[in-house]
Structure formats: structure tokens, C-alpha cells
Amino acid sequence: MIEASALTKHYGAKTAVDGLSFVVKPGVVTGFLGPNGAGKSTVMRLLLGLDRPNSGSSLINGKTYVDLPAPLREVGALLEARAVHTGRSARNHLLAMAATNGIPRRRVDEVLGLVGLDEVAGKRAGGFSLGMGQRLGIASALLGDPGVLLLDEPVNGLDPDGILWIRNLLKALAAEGRTVFVSSHLMSEMALTATELVVVGRGRLIAAGSVDELIHSASSGVVLVRSAATERLAAALQGDGRTVSLVGGDTLHVTGTDSAGIGLIAAREQIALIELTPQQATLEEAFMEITKDSVEYHGGTLAPAAAGGPR
């Protein structure tokens, strides 16, 4: 389990983390989301004892990271996959880590096989592609077979097959009862991977809870209904106090009730339904809605070229 309590970190006049508290429980994948500059990387560093907070505290399995007797066996971390001696081979990099942490040599070959680097284990890490370097970073995090994992953008540089692999791996590790804490900017991937979310902006907590709860909070409550008898159905729904708008020849948008309520009214009136679909927000839409006031860096729009100008 990971526990952050009123974490605060200043860099000069800049407040990177501002009184942040959250809990990451074992047994599920917890996504860590926030716009650029939200403080996610700083929080990861604070959790791992790489930076010292100005106030507040963080615990991993009830202890600060520096007080863990065998940290690599309890916590696996990926903050910067390229932080590897470029002249070392993948195997020698992992062997050095294993030797300094009392980890058997056989575990090195196990994790190399797990991340798909066994065939290039003897090659220098400096020649690795971004995706291969990312796999080596994940192997390093898994080397001690830890019960807690903190991974910063683990799918960065991976191809679609690699993304699917890391998604299934994280779910499998969580299913074993491990604590899995993953930061990412890929909302579509977090929607498929995470069960719980911690969302931050400008160093502060914006939301914490399940993916379903976050999406539901941002959904409009509109149900799309298609029927060959839209006029009769609309009249019946309005008679029951529902708000109805016609958006197509056979399509209604209904608010003030859920799909079950609409279905019961349609059955009572003996009206056949072609489609009955709640209009639910995506995780990306929900994220954009709740973080809209916390975005520090806004892109502009491309102005049209002047007549006769370069194209």
C-alpha cells in the first residue's frame, strides 16, 4: 500500500506539490493522471525518497522508502528508463543491480525473458531503441519481484504489441495482490488498464476514486433512444415528466431517467425499441472536464495563411 499525507514540495517560489493526500491500495491498477506540470513526477520522486518534502509524509507498506530493509525487493520503480550506463549490456546492468541487492542471478534471466529482451541481453543498452530501453527499465523494476510498483509512463515508446503486453502484465501483477501505481498521459490506455484513479492538477488532488465513478460524474445523463414510433414514445415519456428532444427521424435524446425507466415506459405503451444507449463520457472527456482549470500550458490554433503566402 502507498499512502501520501499532506505532501508539499516547493522549488524556490514554485509549489510543485501542495498538500496532496491519497492512498493506493493493493490488488488493483491505480492510474495517476494530471496535465503537464501537475506534479506527478515530483510525487513519484517524493514517494521514492529521491526528493525530500517541505512538509507531509509518504509511506510504502507503512514505512518511508529509506527505512525499507530491502527496498528493491519491496518496491519496483520506473521513472526514467534511459538512466542506464550505455556501455553495459542489458544483462550486465541487471546483474549489477542483483548483486548489490542480494537477488539471485537466475532472476536476471527470468525478467529478461519476461520483458522480451532475452535475445538481445548481451547488447549494449546505449544501442537500444526507445521501446527496448523501456522494456529494460520495466525489467529493472521487476527484478526484486516487489509487491509495490511505481511506473512513470511505462508504455512510452512501445509498439501496439508492447502496449498490450504491459497492459496485461500490470493487470496480472495487480491480480496477484500487488500495489500497482502507474502514471500516464494516454487516457484510452488508462481506461483499459486502471481500475482506480488519482487525478492531480497544479500539485493538488482533483479526484480520487474508480474509473467508473469519474466517468459517471462527467456524463451528461442523456439516453439515446431509437424507435419507429418516436412521437408516441416522446409523448409517453414527457407525460411521465421526462425531458425529450428529437435529434433524428427515429432518434430521441431523453434526460430525467435511465435506460431501465425508458424501457418500462416503452413496454407499458407497447412500443418497440430499436436502440437504448446511455450517452456516457469517455475517460478522456471526463479528464478534460475536471482538469480544465488546472492546465498550465495551452496550445494555440493555427492561423490561416495570408493570401499569396507560403503553404
PDB file of C-alpha atoms in Angstrom:
ATOM      1  CA  MET A   1       0.000   0.000   0.000  1.00  0.00           C
ATOM      2  CA  ILE A   2       1.096   3.555  -0.734  1.00  0.00           C
ATOM      3  CA  GLU A   3      -0.017   6.411   1.497  1.00  0.00           C
ATOM      4  CA  ALA A   4       0.636  10.109   0.877  1.00  0.00           C
ATOM      5  CA  SER A   5      -0.366  12.552   3.617  1.00  0.00           C
ATOM      6  CA  ALA A   6      -0.401  16.318   3.044  1.00  0.00           C
ATOM      7  CA  LEU A   7       2.669  16.116   0.808  1.00  0.00           C
ATOM      8  CA  THR A   8       4.052  19.555  -0.052  1.00  0.00           C
ATOM      9  CA  LYS A   9       7.124  20.379  -2.109  1.00  0.00           C
ATOM     10  CA  HIS A  10       8.468  23.802  -3.103  1.00  0.00           C
ATOM     11  CA  TYR A  11      11.203  24.551  -5.605  1.00  0.00           C
ATOM     12  CA  GLY A  12      12.009  28.150  -4.814  1.00  0.00           C
ATOM     13  CA  ALA A  13       8.836  30.164  -5.403  1.00  0.00           C
ATOM     14  CA  LYS A  14       7.259  27.282  -7.333  1.00  0.00           C
ATOM     15  CA  THR A  15       4.904  24.943  -5.454  1.00  0.00           C
ATOM     16  CA  ALA A  16       5.110  21.612  -7.256  1.00  0.00           C
ATOM     17  CA  VAL A  17       3.024  19.606  -4.770  1.00  0.00           C
ATOM     18  CA  ASP A  18       0.508  21.286  -2.493  1.00  0.00           C
ATOM     19  CA  GLY A  19      -0.917  19.367   0.493  1.00  0.00           C
ATOM     20  CA  LEU A  20      -1.524  16.207  -1.506  1.00  0.00           C
ATOM     21  CA  SER A  21      -3.080  13.177   0.202  1.00  0.00           C
ATOM     22  CA  PHE A  22      -4.151   9.864  -1.340  1.00  0.00           C
ATOM     23  CA  VAL A  23      -3.991   6.100  -0.819  1.00  0.00           C
ATOM     24  CA  VAL A  24      -3.078   3.460  -3.393  1.00  0.00           C
ATOM     25  CA  LYS A  25      -4.443   0.063  -2.429  1.00  0.00           C
ATOM     26  CA  PRO A  26      -3.134  -3.381  -3.418  1.00  0.00           C
ATOM     27  CA  GLY A  27      -4.977  -5.669  -5.788  1.00  0.00           C
ATOM     28  CA  VAL A  28      -5.875  -3.084  -8.452  1.00  0.00           C
ATOM     29  CA  VAL A  29      -4.086  -0.946 -11.031  1.00  0.00           C
ATOM     30  CA  THR A  30      -4.284   2.694  -9.963  1.00  0.00           C
ATOM     31  CA  GLY A  31      -3.735   5.303 -12.656  1.00  0.00           C
ATOM     32  CA  PHE A  32      -2.021   8.587 -11.785  1.00  0.00           C
ATOM     33  CA  LEU A  33      -3.287  11.327 -14.086  1.00  0.00           C
ATOM     34  CA  GLY A  34      -2.775  15.038 -14.485  1.00  0.00           C
ATOM     35  CA  PRO A  35      -1.867  17.672 -17.086  1.00  0.00           C
ATOM     36  CA  ASN A  36       1.752  18.547 -17.827  1.00  0.00           C
ATOM     37  CA  GLY A  37       3.210  20.354 -14.832  1.00  0.00           C
ATOM     38  CA  ALA A  38       0.661  18.853 -12.441  1.00  0.00           C
ATOM     39  CA  GLY A  39       3.388  17.461 -10.153  1.00  0.00           C
ATOM     40  CA  LYS A  40       3.136  13.751 -10.984  1.00  0.00           C
ATOM     41  CA  SER A  41       6.871  13.152 -11.458  1.00  0.00           C
ATOM     42  CA  THR A  42       7.635  15.123  -8.286  1.00  0.00           C
ATOM     43  CA  VAL A  43       5.175  12.977  -6.337  1.00  0.00           C
ATOM     44  CA  MET A  44       6.866   9.817  -7.639  1.00  0.00           C
ATOM     45  CA  ARG A  45      10.241  11.163  -6.539  1.00  0.00           C
ATOM     46  CA  LEU A  46       8.882  12.046  -3.100  1.00  0.00           C
ATOM     47  CA  LEU A  47       7.428   8.566  -2.669  1.00  0.00           C
ATOM     48  CA  LEU A  48      10.812   7.032  -3.512  1.00  0.00           C
ATOM     49  CA  GLY A  49      12.833   9.321  -1.249  1.00  0.00           C
ATOM     50  CA  LEU A  50      14.624  10.971  -4.189  1.00  0.00           C
ATOM     51  CA  ASP A  51      13.319  14.366  -3.067  1.00  0.00           C
ATOM     52  CA  ARG A  52      12.507  15.476   0.453  1.00  0.00           C
ATOM     53  CA  PRO A  53       9.105  17.114   1.057  1.00  0.00           C
ATOM     54  CA  ASN A  54       8.866  20.512   2.721  1.00  0.00           C
ATOM     55  CA  SER A  55       6.038  19.036   4.768  1.00  0.00           C
ATOM     56  CA  GLY A  56       3.833  15.979   4.868  1.00  0.00           C
ATOM     57  CA  SER A  57       4.850  12.352   4.544  1.00  0.00           C
ATOM     58  CA  SER A  58       4.652   9.285   2.343  1.00  0.00           C
ATOM     59  CA  LEU A  59       4.674   5.635   3.367  1.00  0.00           C
ATOM     60  CA  ILE A  60       5.085   2.409   1.434  1.00  0.00           C
ATOM     61  CA  ASN A  61       3.834  -0.609   3.350  1.00  0.00           C
ATOM     62  CA  GLY A  62       3.796   1.524   6.487  1.00  0.00           C
ATOM     63  CA  LYS A  63       7.398   2.772   6.201  1.00  0.00           C
ATOM     64  CA  THR A  64       9.239   5.534   4.431  1.00  0.00           C
ATOM     65  CA  TYR A  65      11.182   4.282   1.427  1.00  0.00           C
ATOM     66  CA  VAL A  66      14.548   4.918   3.101  1.00  0.00           C
ATOM     67  CA  ASP A  67      13.510   2.753   6.054  1.00  0.00           C
ATOM     68  CA  LEU A  68      12.670  -0.298   3.948  1.00  0.00           C
ATOM     69  CA  PRO A  69      15.217  -3.019   4.793  1.00  0.00           C
ATOM     70  CA  ALA A  70      15.376  -4.352   1.205  1.00  0.00           C
ATOM     71  CA  PRO A  71      13.826  -1.643  -0.997  1.00  0.00           C
ATOM     72  CA  LEU A  72      14.326  -3.322  -4.383  1.00  0.00           C
ATOM     73  CA  ARG A  73      12.544  -6.420  -3.094  1.00  0.00           C
ATOM     74  CA  GLU A  74       9.603  -4.350  -1.853  1.00  0.00           C
ATOM     75  CA  VAL A  75       9.326  -1.542  -4.397  1.00  0.00           C
ATOM     76  CA  GLY A  76       9.978  -1.609  -8.128  1.00  0.00           C
ATOM     77  CA  ALA A  77      10.182   1.761  -9.852  1.00  0.00           C
ATOM     78  CA  LEU A  78      10.454   3.083 -13.387  1.00  0.00           C
ATOM     79  CA  LEU A  79      10.986   6.842 -13.530  1.00  0.00           C
ATOM     80  CA  GLU A  80      13.478   7.203 -16.364  1.00  0.00           C
ATOM     81  CA  ALA A  81      14.084   4.122 -18.492  1.00  0.00           C
ATOM     82  CA  ARG A  82      17.168   5.617 -20.152  1.00  0.00           C
ATOM     83  CA  ALA A  83      19.005   6.056 -16.834  1.00  0.00           C
ATOM     84  CA  VAL A  84      21.311   3.154 -17.684  1.00  0.00           C
ATOM     85  CA  HIS A  85      25.069   3.017 -18.285  1.00  0.00           C
ATOM     86  CA  THR A  86      25.108   2.997 -22.080  1.00  0.00           C
ATOM     87  CA  GLY A  87      28.234   0.845 -22.257  1.00  0.00           C
ATOM     88  CA  ARG A  88      26.715  -2.020 -20.276  1.00  0.00           C
ATOM     89  CA  SER A  89      24.715  -4.811 -21.777  1.00  0.00           C
ATOM     90  CA  ALA A  90      21.171  -5.343 -20.609  1.00  0.00           C
ATOM     91  CA  ARG A  91      22.207  -8.474 -18.722  1.00  0.00           C
ATOM     92  CA  ASN A  92      25.183  -6.815 -17.023  1.00  0.00           C
ATOM     93  CA  HIS A  93      23.036  -3.863 -15.987  1.00  0.00           C
ATOM     94  CA  LEU A  94      20.588  -6.199 -14.272  1.00  0.00           C
ATOM     95  CA  LEU A  95      23.376  -8.383 -12.834  1.00  0.00           C
ATOM     96  CA  ALA A  96      24.900  -5.338 -11.146  1.00  0.00           C
ATOM     97  CA  MET A  97      21.544  -4.440  -9.621  1.00  0.00           C
ATOM     98  CA  ALA A  98      21.000  -8.035  -8.488  1.00  0.00           C
ATOM     99  CA  ALA A  99      24.465  -8.311  -6.916  1.00  0.00           C
ATOM    100  CA  THR A 100      24.000  -5.162  -4.831  1.00  0.00           C
ATOM    101  CA  ASN A 101      20.589  -6.269  -3.576  1.00  0.00           C
ATOM    102  CA  GLY A 102      21.157  -9.946  -2.823  1.00  0.00           C
ATOM    103  CA  ILE A 103      18.996 -11.117  -5.724  1.00  0.00           C
ATOM    104  CA  PRO A 104      19.853 -14.490  -7.343  1.00  0.00           C
ATOM    105  CA  ARG A 105      21.425 -14.371 -10.829  1.00  0.00           C
ATOM    106  CA  ARG A 106      18.693 -16.617 -12.209  1.00  0.00           C
ATOM    107  CA  ARG A 107      16.193 -13.820 -11.617  1.00  0.00           C
ATOM    108  CA  VAL A 108      18.039 -11.711 -14.206  1.00  0.00           C
ATOM    109  CA  ASP A 109      17.299 -14.221 -16.963  1.00  0.00           C
ATOM    110  CA  GLU A 110      13.714 -14.561 -15.740  1.00  0.00           C
ATOM    111  CA  VAL A 111      12.946 -10.853 -16.112  1.00  0.00           C
ATOM    112  CA  LEU A 112      14.829 -10.585 -19.417  1.00  0.00           C
ATOM    113  CA  GLY A 113      12.567 -13.305 -20.771  1.00  0.00           C
ATOM    114  CA  LEU A 114       9.501 -11.706 -19.211  1.00  0.00           C
ATOM    115  CA  VAL A 115      10.081  -8.372 -20.970  1.00  0.00           C
ATOM    116  CA  GLY A 116      11.168  -9.951 -24.258  1.00  0.00           C
ATOM    117  CA  LEU A 117      14.851  -8.927 -24.192  1.00  0.00           C
ATOM    118  CA  ASP A 118      16.443 -12.367 -23.806  1.00  0.00           C
ATOM    119  CA  GLU A 119      17.682 -12.409 -27.416  1.00  0.00           C
ATOM    120  CA  VAL A 120      19.415  -9.010 -27.086  1.00  0.00           C
ATOM    121  CA  ALA A 121      20.556  -9.390 -23.468  1.00  0.00           C
ATOM    122  CA  GLY A 122      24.228  -9.222 -24.485  1.00  0.00           C
ATOM    123  CA  LYS A 123      23.902  -5.982 -26.473  1.00  0.00           C
ATOM    124  CA  ARG A 124      24.843  -2.590 -25.082  1.00  0.00           C
ATOM    125  CA  ALA A 125      21.938  -0.603 -23.698  1.00  0.00           C
ATOM    126  CA  GLY A 126      23.214   2.516 -25.477  1.00  0.00           C
ATOM    127  CA  GLY A 127      22.181   0.989 -28.794  1.00  0.00           C
ATOM    128  CA  PHE A 128      18.652   0.171 -27.700  1.00  0.00           C
ATOM    129  CA  SER A 129      15.625   1.802 -29.276  1.00  0.00           C
ATOM    130  CA  LEU A 130      13.229   3.779 -27.081  1.00  0.00           C
ATOM    131  CA  GLY A 131      10.928   0.773 -26.787  1.00  0.00           C
ATOM    132  CA  MET A 132      13.766  -1.629 -25.931  1.00  0.00           C
ATOM    133  CA  GLY A 133      15.056   0.811 -23.325  1.00  0.00           C
ATOM    134  CA  GLN A 134      11.573   0.967 -21.839  1.00  0.00           C
ATOM    135  CA  ARG A 135      11.458  -2.823 -21.600  1.00  0.00           C
ATOM    136  CA  LEU A 136      14.823  -2.813 -19.816  1.00  0.00           C
ATOM    137  CA  GLY A 137      13.500  -0.237 -17.357  1.00  0.00           C
ATOM    138  CA  ILE A 138      10.485  -2.446 -16.658  1.00  0.00           C
ATOM    139  CA  ALA A 139      12.804  -5.442 -16.167  1.00  0.00           C
ATOM    140  CA  SER A 140      14.737  -3.392 -13.606  1.00  0.00           C
ATOM    141  CA  ALA A 141      11.526  -2.566 -11.755  1.00  0.00           C
ATOM    142  CA  LEU A 142      10.516  -6.233 -11.664  1.00  0.00           C
ATOM    143  CA  LEU A 143      13.951  -7.591 -10.737  1.00  0.00           C
ATOM    144  CA  GLY A 144      13.322  -7.878  -6.997  1.00  0.00           C
ATOM    145  CA  ASP A 145       9.834  -9.385  -7.503  1.00  0.00           C
ATOM    146  CA  PRO A 146       8.395  -6.468  -5.469  1.00  0.00           C
ATOM    147  CA  GLY A 147       4.917  -6.166  -4.008  1.00  0.00           C
ATOM    148  CA  VAL A 148       4.702  -2.464  -4.920  1.00  0.00           C
ATOM    149  CA  LEU A 149       5.299  -0.979  -8.376  1.00  0.00           C
ATOM    150  CA  LEU A 150       5.569   2.714  -9.316  1.00  0.00           C
ATOM    151  CA  LEU A 151       5.805   3.226 -13.057  1.00  0.00           C
ATOM    152  CA  ASP A 152       6.019   6.579 -14.825  1.00  0.00           C
ATOM    153  CA  GLU A 153       4.732   6.376 -18.433  1.00  0.00           C
ATOM    154  CA  PRO A 154       5.571   2.661 -18.834  1.00  0.00           C
ATOM    155  CA  VAL A 155       4.144   2.386 -22.380  1.00  0.00           C
ATOM    156  CA  ASN A 156       6.247   5.252 -23.717  1.00  0.00           C
ATOM    157  CA  GLY A 157       7.957   4.089 -26.922  1.00  0.00           C
ATOM    158  CA  LEU A 158       6.259   0.700 -27.057  1.00  0.00           C
ATOM    159  CA  ASP A 159       4.572  -0.557 -30.215  1.00  0.00           C
ATOM    160  CA  PRO A 160       0.927  -1.791 -30.113  1.00  0.00           C
ATOM    161  CA  ASP A 161       2.013  -5.326 -29.235  1.00  0.00           C
ATOM    162  CA  GLY A 162       4.180  -3.967 -26.416  1.00  0.00           C
ATOM    163  CA  ILE A 163       1.364  -1.779 -25.110  1.00  0.00           C
ATOM    164  CA  LEU A 164      -0.970  -4.769 -24.993  1.00  0.00           C
ATOM    165  CA  TRP A 165       1.742  -6.774 -23.228  1.00  0.00           C
ATOM    166  CA  ILE A 166       2.350  -4.176 -20.498  1.00  0.00           C
ATOM    167  CA  ARG A 167      -1.398  -3.712 -20.034  1.00  0.00           C
ATOM    168  CA  ASN A 168      -1.913  -7.419 -19.423  1.00  0.00           C
ATOM    169  CA  LEU A 169       1.206  -7.602 -17.244  1.00  0.00           C
ATOM    170  CA  LEU A 170       0.058  -4.783 -14.959  1.00  0.00           C
ATOM    171  CA  LYS A 171      -3.376  -6.353 -14.577  1.00  0.00           C
ATOM    172  CA  ALA A 172      -1.821  -9.734 -13.794  1.00  0.00           C
ATOM    173  CA  LEU A 173       0.525  -8.224 -11.190  1.00  0.00           C
ATOM    174  CA  ALA A 174      -2.387  -6.431  -9.514  1.00  0.00           C
ATOM    175  CA  ALA A 175      -4.433  -9.654  -9.569  1.00  0.00           C
ATOM    176  CA  GLU A 176      -1.636 -11.260  -7.532  1.00  0.00           C
ATOM    177  CA  GLY A 177      -2.316  -8.701  -4.801  1.00  0.00           C
ATOM    178  CA  ARG A 178       0.438  -6.226  -5.626  1.00  0.00           C
ATOM    179  CA  THR A 179       0.109  -2.449  -5.427  1.00  0.00           C
ATOM    180  CA  VAL A 180       0.440  -1.021  -8.950  1.00  0.00           C
ATOM    181  CA  PHE A 181       0.663   2.776  -9.374  1.00  0.00           C
ATOM    182  CA  VAL A 182       1.022   3.975 -12.971  1.00  0.00           C
ATOM    183  CA  SER A 183       1.224   7.498 -14.357  1.00  0.00           C
ATOM    184  CA  SER A 184       0.255   8.105 -17.964  1.00  0.00           C
ATOM    185  CA  HIS A 185      -0.992  10.725 -20.392  1.00  0.00           C
ATOM    186  CA  LEU A 186      -2.762   8.104 -22.524  1.00  0.00           C
ATOM    187  CA  MET A 187      -6.381   8.271 -21.400  1.00  0.00           C
ATOM    188  CA  SER A 188      -7.504   5.494 -23.729  1.00  0.00           C
ATOM    189  CA  GLU A 189      -4.882   3.176 -22.267  1.00  0.00           C
ATOM    190  CA  MET A 190      -5.720   4.066 -18.673  1.00  0.00           C
ATOM    191  CA  ALA A 191      -9.393   3.370 -19.418  1.00  0.00           C
ATOM    192  CA  LEU A 192      -8.392  -0.167 -20.421  1.00  0.00           C
ATOM    193  CA  THR A 193      -5.788  -0.773 -17.707  1.00  0.00           C
ATOM    194  CA  ALA A 194      -6.699   1.044 -14.482  1.00  0.00           C
ATOM    195  CA  THR A 195      -9.496   0.329 -12.022  1.00  0.00           C
ATOM    196  CA  GLU A 196      -8.803   3.252  -9.664  1.00  0.00           C
ATOM    197  CA  LEU A 197      -7.553   6.775 -10.400  1.00  0.00           C
ATOM    198  CA  VAL A 198      -5.747   9.585  -8.638  1.00  0.00           C
ATOM    199  CA  VAL A 199      -6.047  12.855 -10.597  1.00  0.00           C
ATOM    200  CA  VAL A 200      -3.934  15.904  -9.750  1.00  0.00           C
ATOM    201  CA  GLY A 201      -3.604  19.419 -11.096  1.00  0.00           C
ATOM    202  CA  ARG A 202      -1.206  22.186 -10.076  1.00  0.00           C
ATOM    203  CA  GLY A 203       0.063  19.893  -7.332  1.00  0.00           C
ATOM    204  CA  ARG A 204      -3.334  19.399  -5.719  1.00  0.00           C
ATOM    205  CA  LEU A 205      -5.740  16.486  -5.611  1.00  0.00           C
ATOM    206  CA  ILE A 206      -8.639  16.914  -8.048  1.00  0.00           C
ATOM    207  CA  ALA A 207     -10.263  13.494  -7.817  1.00  0.00           C
ATOM    208  CA  ALA A 208      -9.675  10.001  -6.436  1.00  0.00           C
ATOM    209  CA  GLY A 209     -11.897   7.002  -6.997  1.00  0.00           C
ATOM    210  CA  SER A 210     -12.798   4.402  -9.554  1.00  0.00           C
ATOM    211  CA  VAL A 211     -12.640   4.920 -13.313  1.00  0.00           C
ATOM    212  CA  ASP A 212     -16.387   4.294 -13.494  1.00  0.00           C
ATOM    213  CA  GLU A 213     -17.103   6.943 -10.849  1.00  0.00           C
ATOM    214  CA  LEU A 214     -15.032   9.552 -12.650  1.00  0.00           C
ATOM    215  CA  ILE A 215     -16.671   8.838 -15.999  1.00  0.00           C
ATOM    216  CA  HIS A 216     -20.136   8.811 -14.461  1.00  0.00           C
ATOM    217  CA  SER A 217     -19.566  12.181 -12.789  1.00  0.00           C
ATOM    218  CA  ALA A 218     -18.782  13.717 -16.182  1.00  0.00           C
ATOM    219  CA  SER A 219     -21.531  12.007 -18.150  1.00  0.00           C
ATOM    220  CA  SER A 220     -24.497  14.047 -19.295  1.00  0.00           C
ATOM    221  CA  GLY A 221     -27.283  11.736 -18.129  1.00  0.00           C
ATOM    222  CA  VAL A 222     -28.671  11.609 -21.687  1.00  0.00           C
ATOM    223  CA  VAL A 223     -30.039   8.340 -23.049  1.00  0.00           C
ATOM    224  CA  LEU A 224     -30.233   7.852 -26.812  1.00  0.00           C
ATOM    225  CA  VAL A 225     -33.435   6.079 -27.865  1.00  0.00           C
ATOM    226  CA  ARG A 226     -34.381   4.895 -31.337  1.00  0.00           C
ATOM    227  CA  SER A 227     -37.879   3.700 -32.201  1.00  0.00           C
ATOM    228  CA  ALA A 228     -40.193   3.527 -35.176  1.00  0.00           C
ATOM    229  CA  ALA A 229     -42.828   5.293 -33.021  1.00  0.00           C
ATOM    230  CA  THR A 230     -40.851   8.314 -31.777  1.00  0.00           C
ATOM    231  CA  GLU A 231     -43.870  10.644 -31.488  1.00  0.00           C
ATOM    232  CA  ARG A 232     -45.859   8.228 -29.330  1.00  0.00           C
ATOM    233  CA  LEU A 233     -42.816   7.380 -27.240  1.00  0.00           C
ATOM    234  CA  ALA A 234     -41.903  11.055 -26.762  1.00  0.00           C
ATOM    235  CA  ALA A 235     -45.445  11.847 -25.625  1.00  0.00           C
ATOM    236  CA  ALA A 236     -45.420   8.943 -23.152  1.00  0.00           C
ATOM    237  CA  LEU A 237     -42.027   9.944 -21.730  1.00  0.00           C
ATOM    238  CA  GLN A 238     -42.995  13.604 -21.426  1.00  0.00           C
ATOM    239  CA  GLY A 239     -46.205  12.564 -19.714  1.00  0.00           C
ATOM    240  CA  ASP A 240     -44.060  10.863 -17.078  1.00  0.00           C
ATOM    241  CA  GLY A 241     -42.054  14.068 -16.551  1.00  0.00           C
ATOM    242  CA  ARG A 242     -39.042  13.205 -18.721  1.00  0.00           C
ATOM    243  CA  THR A 243     -37.264  15.721 -20.940  1.00  0.00           C
ATOM    244  CA  VAL A 244     -37.236  14.628 -24.574  1.00  0.00           C
ATOM    245  CA  SER A 245     -35.658  16.107 -27.699  1.00  0.00           C
ATOM    246  CA  LEU A 246     -35.899  14.803 -31.255  1.00  0.00           C
ATOM    247  CA  VAL A 247     -32.430  14.512 -32.839  1.00  0.00           C
ATOM    248  CA  GLY A 248     -33.308  12.470 -35.922  1.00  0.00           C
ATOM    249  CA  GLY A 249     -36.176  10.852 -37.715  1.00  0.00           C
ATOM    250  CA  ASP A 250     -36.246   7.874 -35.350  1.00  0.00           C
ATOM    251  CA  THR A 251     -33.952   9.102 -32.578  1.00  0.00           C
ATOM    252  CA  LEU A 252     -34.659  10.801 -29.250  1.00  0.00           C
ATOM    253  CA  HIS A 253     -32.412  12.144 -26.506  1.00  0.00           C
ATOM    254  CA  VAL A 254     -34.015  11.617 -23.112  1.00  0.00           C
ATOM    255  CA  THR A 255     -32.972  13.006 -19.719  1.00  0.00           C
ATOM    256  CA  GLY A 256     -34.509  12.614 -16.291  1.00  0.00           C
ATOM    257  CA  THR A 257     -34.470   8.824 -16.270  1.00  0.00           C
ATOM    258  CA  ASP A 258     -32.234   5.876 -17.043  1.00  0.00           C
ATOM    259  CA  SER A 259     -32.418   3.117 -19.646  1.00  0.00           C
ATOM    260  CA  ALA A 260     -34.488   0.870 -17.387  1.00  0.00           C
ATOM    261  CA  GLY A 261     -37.081   3.594 -16.814  1.00  0.00           C
ATOM    262  CA  ILE A 262     -37.390   4.247 -20.542  1.00  0.00           C
ATOM    263  CA  GLY A 263     -37.702   0.540 -21.258  1.00  0.00           C
ATOM    264  CA  LEU A 264     -40.532   0.164 -18.726  1.00  0.00           C
ATOM    265  CA  ILE A 265     -42.452   3.081 -20.203  1.00  0.00           C
ATOM    266  CA  ALA A 266     -41.971   1.730 -23.732  1.00  0.00           C
ATOM    267  CA  ALA A 267     -43.191  -1.727 -22.630  1.00  0.00           C
ATOM    268  CA  ARG A 268     -46.228  -0.198 -20.944  1.00  0.00           C
ATOM    269  CA  GLU A 269     -47.115   1.613 -24.167  1.00  0.00           C
ATOM    270  CA  GLN A 270     -46.253  -1.451 -26.282  1.00  0.00           C
ATOM    271  CA  ILE A 271     -43.668   0.484 -28.285  1.00  0.00           C
ATOM    272  CA  ALA A 272     -40.778  -1.450 -29.806  1.00  0.00           C
ATOM    273  CA  LEU A 273     -37.313  -0.007 -29.246  1.00  0.00           C
ATOM    274  CA  ILE A 274     -34.524  -0.251 -31.831  1.00  0.00           C
ATOM    275  CA  GLU A 275     -31.782   1.172 -29.606  1.00  0.00           C
ATOM    276  CA  LEU A 276     -31.434   2.253 -25.982  1.00  0.00           C
ATOM    277  CA  THR A 277     -27.957   3.615 -25.186  1.00  0.00           C
ATOM    278  CA  PRO A 278     -26.807   5.811 -22.284  1.00  0.00           C
ATOM    279  CA  GLN A 279     -24.564   8.585 -23.621  1.00  0.00           C
ATOM    280  CA  GLN A 280     -21.551   8.084 -21.383  1.00  0.00           C
ATOM    281  CA  ALA A 281     -18.459  10.267 -21.418  1.00  0.00           C
ATOM    282  CA  THR A 282     -15.093   8.759 -22.267  1.00  0.00           C
ATOM    283  CA  LEU A 283     -12.287   8.859 -19.714  1.00  0.00           C
ATOM    284  CA  GLU A 284     -10.576  11.477 -21.868  1.00  0.00           C
ATOM    285  CA  GLU A 285     -13.698  13.672 -21.830  1.00  0.00           C
ATOM    286  CA  ALA A 286     -14.061  13.247 -18.085  1.00  0.00           C
ATOM    287  CA  PHE A 287     -10.380  14.060 -17.550  1.00  0.00           C
ATOM    288  CA  MET A 288     -10.556  17.171 -19.724  1.00  0.00           C
ATOM    289  CA  GLU A 289     -13.634  18.373 -17.854  1.00  0.00           C
ATOM    290  CA  ILE A 290     -12.262  18.026 -14.335  1.00  0.00           C
ATOM    291  CA  THR A 291      -8.772  19.362 -15.169  1.00  0.00           C
ATOM    292  CA  LYS A 292      -9.789  22.294 -17.389  1.00  0.00           C
ATOM    293  CA  ASP A 293      -8.917  24.819 -14.669  1.00  0.00           C
ATOM    294  CA  SER A 294      -5.568  23.158 -13.884  1.00  0.00           C
ATOM    295  CA  VAL A 295      -3.896  23.194 -17.288  1.00  0.00           C
ATOM    296  CA  GLU A 296      -0.741  25.319 -17.265  1.00  0.00           C
ATOM    297  CA  TYR A 297       0.294  25.008 -20.902  1.00  0.00           C
ATOM    298  CA  HIS A 298      -2.320  25.727 -23.568  1.00  0.00           C
ATOM    299  CA  GLY A 299      -1.679  25.246 -27.267  1.00  0.00           C
ATOM    300  CA  GLY A 300      -2.845  27.776 -29.801  1.00  0.00           C
ATOM    301  CA  THR A 301      -4.647  27.351 -33.076  1.00  0.00           C
ATOM    302  CA  LEU A 302      -3.021  27.593 -36.478  1.00  0.00           C
ATOM    303  CA  ALA A 303      -3.918  30.866 -38.159  1.00  0.00           C
ATOM    304  CA  PRO A 304      -4.849  30.690 -41.857  1.00  0.00           C
ATOM    305  CA  ALA A 305      -2.023  31.593 -44.213  1.00  0.00           C
ATOM    306  CA  ALA A 306      -2.164  35.025 -45.783  1.00  0.00           C
ATOM    307  CA  ALA A 307      -3.126  35.170 -49.427  1.00  0.00           C
ATOM    308  CA  GLY A 308      -0.075  34.523 -51.559  1.00  0.00           C
ATOM    309  CA  GLY A 309       1.950  33.432 -48.526  1.00  0.00           C
ATOM    310  CA  PRO A 310       3.803  30.161 -48.107  1.00  0.00           C
ATOM    311  CA  ARG A 311       1.778  26.974 -47.975  1.00  0.00           C
TER     312      ARG A 311
END
